[in-house]
Amino acid sequence: ALRNALLGQWNWEYVSCYWEPNKALNTSSRGLILTIDPDGSLEMVFGPNVLETANWQLVAGAGGLWELETNPRVTTLYGYILLCEDQLLFNHSYIDGCDNYFKRL
């Protein structure tokens, strides 16, 4: 169910870095589009430029949560996946990383 819910296009909203106040609520990459395809591929596009492409799979994390494992690594997608309707969060702050927020297009 989660795999299918992730498929499609997501608009990057902002990043929140609790331990790095200079990056807190940064919106400088607004307009970045994440496309997650059912064939196990994804791409991140900003305007006309493809910034990253990778293969992906879901992997079990702690506490019954899930993460995306990408090859090559896509740091924007680090962390536990939290999904609520059209909002997607990659929660990495649990280990002092940054949280990236997306909204479904």
Coordinates of N, CA and C in Angstrom, one line a residue:
A1 N 0.8 -1.2 0.0 CA 0.0 0.0 0.0 C 0.9 1.3 0.0
L2 N 1.9 1.3 0.8 CA 2.8 2.5 0.9 C 3.5 2.7 -0.4
R3 N 4.0 1.6 -1.0 CA 4.7 1.7 -2.3 C 3.8 2.4 -3.3
N4 N 2.6 2.0 -3.5 CA 1.6 2.6 -4.4 C 1.3 4.0 -4.1
A5 N 1.2 4.3 -2.8 CA 0.9 5.7 -2.4 C 2.0 6.7 -2.7
L6 N 3.2 6.2 -2.8 CA 4.4 7.0 -3.1 C 4.5 7.4 -4.6
L7 N 3.9 6.5 -5.4 CA 4.1 6.7 -6.9 C 3.5 8.0 -7.4
G8 N 4.1 8.6 -8.3 CA 3.6 9.9 -8.9 C 4.6 11.0 -8.7
Q9 N 4.1 12.2 -8.8 CA 4.9 13.5 -8.8 C 4.6 14.2 -7.5
W10 N 5.7 14.7 -6.9 CA 5.7 15.4 -5.6 C 6.5 16.7 -5.8
N11 N 5.9 17.8 -5.3 CA 6.5 19.1 -5.3 C 7.2 19.3 -4.0
W12 N 8.5 19.6 -4.0 CA 9.3 19.9 -2.8 C 8.8 21.2 -2.2
E13 N 8.5 21.2 -0.9 CA 7.9 22.4 -0.3 C 9.0 23.1 0.5
Y14 N 9.7 22.4 1.5 CA 10.8 23.1 2.3 C 11.5 22.0 3.0
V15 N 12.7 22.4 3.6 CA 13.5 21.6 4.4 C 13.5 22.2 5.8
S16 N 13.5 21.4 6.8 CA 13.6 21.9 8.2 C 14.8 21.1 8.8
C17 N 15.8 21.9 9.3 CA 16.9 21.3 9.9 C 17.1 21.9 11.4
Y18 N 16.6 21.1 12.3 CA 16.5 21.6 13.7 C 17.9 21.9 14.3
W19 N 18.9 21.1 13.9 CA 20.2 21.3 14.5 C 21.1 22.2 13.7
E20 N 20.6 22.7 12.6 CA 21.3 23.6 11.8 C 20.4 24.8 11.5
P21 N 20.3 25.8 12.4 CA 19.4 26.9 12.3 C 19.5 27.7 11.0
N22 N 20.7 27.7 10.4 CA 20.9 28.4 9.1 C 20.2 27.8 8.0
K23 N 19.8 26.5 8.1 CA 19.0 25.8 7.1 C 17.6 25.6 7.5
A24 N 17.2 26.2 8.7 CA 15.8 26.0 9.2 C 14.8 26.6 8.2
L25 N 13.8 25.8 7.9 CA 12.7 26.3 7.0 C 13.2 26.9 5.7
N26 N 14.2 26.3 5.1 CA 14.7 26.8 3.9 C 13.8 26.4 2.7
T27 N 13.5 27.4 1.9 CA 12.6 27.1 0.7 C 13.3 27.4 -0.6
S28 N 14.6 27.4 -0.6 CA 15.4 27.8 -1.8 C 15.2 26.8 -2.9
S29 N 14.8 25.6 -2.7 CA 14.7 24.6 -3.8 C 13.2 24.5 -4.2
R30 N 12.4 25.4 -3.8 CA 10.9 25.3 -4.1 C 10.8 25.2 -5.6
G31 N 10.0 24.3 -6.2 CA 9.9 24.1 -7.6 C 10.6 22.8 -8.0
L32 N 11.3 22.2 -7.1 CA 11.9 20.9 -7.3 C 10.8 19.8 -7.4
I33 N 10.8 19.0 -8.4 CA 9.8 18.0 -8.6 C 10.4 16.6 -8.5
L34 N 9.8 15.8 -7.6 CA 10.3 14.4 -7.4 C 9.2 13.5 -8.1
T35 N 9.7 12.7 -9.1 CA 8.8 11.7 -9.7 C 9.2 10.3 -9.3
I36 N 8.3 9.6 -8.7 CA 8.6 8.2 -8.3 C 7.8 7.3 -9.2
D37 N 8.5 6.4 -9.9 CA 7.8 5.5 -10.9 C 7.7 4.1 -10.4
P38 N 6.7 3.4 -10.9 CA 6.5 2.0 -10.5 C 7.5 1.0 -10.9
D39 N 8.4 1.4 -11.9 CA 9.4 0.5 -12.3 C 10.6 0.5 -11.4
G40 N 10.5 1.3 -10.3 CA 11.6 1.3 -9.3 C 12.6 2.4 -9.6
S41 N 12.3 3.4 -10.5 CA 13.2 4.5 -10.8 C 12.5 5.8 -10.2
L42 N 13.4 6.8 -10.0 CA 12.9 8.1 -9.7 C 13.8 9.2 -10.3
E43 N 13.3 10.4 -10.3 CA 14.1 11.5 -10.8 C 13.7 12.7 -10.1
M44 N 14.6 13.6 -9.9 CA 14.4 14.9 -9.3 C 14.7 16.0 -10.3
V45 N 13.8 16.8 -10.6 CA 13.9 17.8 -11.7 C 13.7 19.2 -11.1
F46 N 14.5 20.1 -11.5 CA 14.3 21.5 -11.2 C 14.3 22.3 -12.5
G47 N 13.1 22.8 -12.8 CA 12.9 23.5 -14.1 C 13.2 22.5 -15.2
P48 N 14.0 22.9 -16.2 CA 14.3 22.0 -17.3 C 15.4 21.0 -17.0
N49 N 16.0 21.1 -15.8 CA 17.2 20.3 -15.5 C 16.9 19.0 -14.6
V50 N 17.3 17.9 -15.1 CA 17.2 16.7 -14.3 C 18.4 16.7 -13.3
L51 N 18.2 16.8 -12.0 CA 19.3 16.9 -11.0 C 19.8 15.6 -10.6
E52 N 18.8 14.6 -10.4 CA 19.2 13.3 -9.9 C 18.3 12.2 -10.5
T53 N 18.9 11.1 -10.8 CA 18.1 9.9 -11.1 C 18.6 8.8 -10.2
A54 N 17.7 7.9 -9.9 CA 18.1 6.7 -9.0 C 17.1 5.6 -9.2
N55 N 17.5 4.5 -8.7 CA 16.6 3.3 -8.5 C 16.2 3.4 -7.0
W56 N 15.0 2.9 -6.7 CA 14.6 3.0 -5.3 C 13.9 1.7 -4.9
Q57 N 13.9 1.5 -3.6 CA 13.1 0.4 -3.0 C 12.8 0.8 -1.6
L58 N 11.6 0.3 -1.1 CA 11.3 0.5 0.3 C 12.1 -0.5 1.2
V59 N 12.6 0.0 2.3 CA 13.2 -0.9 3.3 C 12.7 -0.6 4.6
A60 N 12.6 -1.6 5.5 CA 12.0 -1.4 6.8 C 13.0 -0.7 7.7
G61 N 12.5 0.3 8.4 CA 13.3 1.0 9.4 C 12.8 0.6 10.8
A62 N 13.2 1.3 11.8 CA 12.9 1.0 13.2 C 11.4 1.3 13.5
G63 N 10.8 0.7 14.4 CA 9.5 1.0 14.9 C 8.4 0.9 13.9
G64 N 8.6 0.0 12.9 CA 7.6 -0.3 11.9 C 7.5 0.8 10.8
L65 N 8.5 1.7 10.8 CA 8.5 2.8 9.8 C 9.3 2.3 8.6
W66 N 9.2 3.0 7.5 CA 9.8 2.6 6.2 C 10.7 3.8 5.7
E67 N 11.7 3.4 4.9 CA 12.6 4.4 4.3 C 12.8 4.0 2.8
L68 N 13.2 5.0 2.0 CA 13.5 4.7 0.7 C 15.0 4.5 0.6
E69 N 15.4 3.4 0.0 CA 16.8 3.1 -0.3 C 17.0 3.4 -1.8
T70 N 17.9 4.3 -2.0 CA 18.1 4.7 -3.4 C 19.6 4.4 -3.9
N71 N 19.7 4.1 -5.1 CA 21.0 3.9 -5.7 C 21.1 4.6 -7.1
P72 N 22.0 5.6 -7.2 CA 22.8 6.2 -6.1 C 22.0 6.9 -5.0
R73 N 22.7 7.2 -3.9 CA 22.0 7.9 -2.8 C 21.5 9.2 -3.2
V74 N 20.3 9.5 -2.7 CA 19.7 10.8 -2.9 C 19.4 11.4 -1.5
T75 N 20.3 12.3 -1.0 CA 20.2 12.8 0.4 C 18.9 13.5 0.7
T76 N 18.2 14.1 -0.2 CA 17.0 14.8 0.0 C 15.9 13.8 0.5
L77 N 16.1 12.5 0.2 CA 15.1 11.5 0.5 C 15.5 10.6 1.7
Y78 N 16.5 11.1 2.5 CA 16.9 10.3 3.7 C 15.8 10.4 4.7
G79 N 15.7 9.4 5.5 CA 14.8 9.4 6.7 C 13.6 8.5 6.6
Y80 N 12.9 8.5 7.7 CA 11.6 7.7 7.7 C 10.5 8.4 6.9
I81 N 9.7 7.6 6.2 CA 8.7 8.1 5.4 C 7.4 8.3 6.2
L82 N 6.9 9.5 6.2 CA 5.6 9.8 6.9 C 4.7 10.4 5.8
L83 N 3.6 9.8 5.6 CA 2.7 10.1 4.5 C 1.3 10.4 5.0
C84 N 0.7 11.5 4.7 CA -0.7 11.8 5.1 C -1.4 12.6 4.0
E85 N -2.3 11.9 3.4 CA -3.1 12.4 2.2 C -2.1 12.9 1.1
D86 N -2.0 14.2 0.9 CA -1.1 14.6 -0.2 C 0.2 15.2 0.3
Q87 N 0.5 15.0 1.6 CA 1.8 15.4 2.2 C 2.7 14.3 2.4
L88 N 4.0 14.5 2.1 CA 5.0 13.5 2.2 C 6.2 14.1 2.9
L89 N 6.6 13.4 4.0 CA 7.8 13.9 4.8 C 8.8 12.8 4.8
F90 N 10.1 13.2 4.5 CA 11.2 12.3 4.7 C 11.9 12.8 6.0
N91 N 11.6 12.1 7.1 CA 12.0 12.5 8.5 C 13.4 12.0 8.8
H92 N 14.3 12.9 8.8 CA 15.7 12.5 9.1 C 16.2 13.2 10.4
S93 N 15.4 14.0 11.0 CA 15.8 14.7 12.2 C 16.0 13.8 13.4
Y94 N 15.4 12.6 13.3 CA 15.6 11.7 14.5 C 17.1 11.4 14.7
I95 N 17.9 11.6 13.7 CA 19.4 11.4 13.9 C 20.1 12.7 13.5
D96 N 19.5 13.8 13.8 CA 20.1 15.1 13.6 C 20.3 15.5 12.2
G97 N 19.5 14.9 11.3 CA 19.5 15.2 9.9 C 18.4 16.3 9.6
C98 N 18.1 16.5 8.4 CA 17.1 17.4 8.0 C 15.9 16.7 7.5
D99 N 14.7 17.3 7.7 CA 13.4 16.8 7.2 C 13.0 17.5 5.9
N100 N 12.7 16.7 4.9 CA 12.2 17.3 3.6 C 10.8 17.0 3.4
Y101 N 10.0 18.1 3.1 CA 8.6 18.1 3.0 C 8.2 18.2 1.5
F102 N 7.3 17.4 1.1 CA 6.8 17.4 -0.3 C 5.2 17.4 -0.3
K103 N 4.7 17.9 -1.4 CA 3.2 17.9 -1.5 C 2.9 17.3 -2.9
R104 N 1.9 16.4 -3.0 CA 1.6 15.7 -4.2 C 1.1 16.8 -5.3
L105 N 1.6 16.6 -6.5 CA 1.1 17.5 -7.6 C -0.2 17.0 -8.1

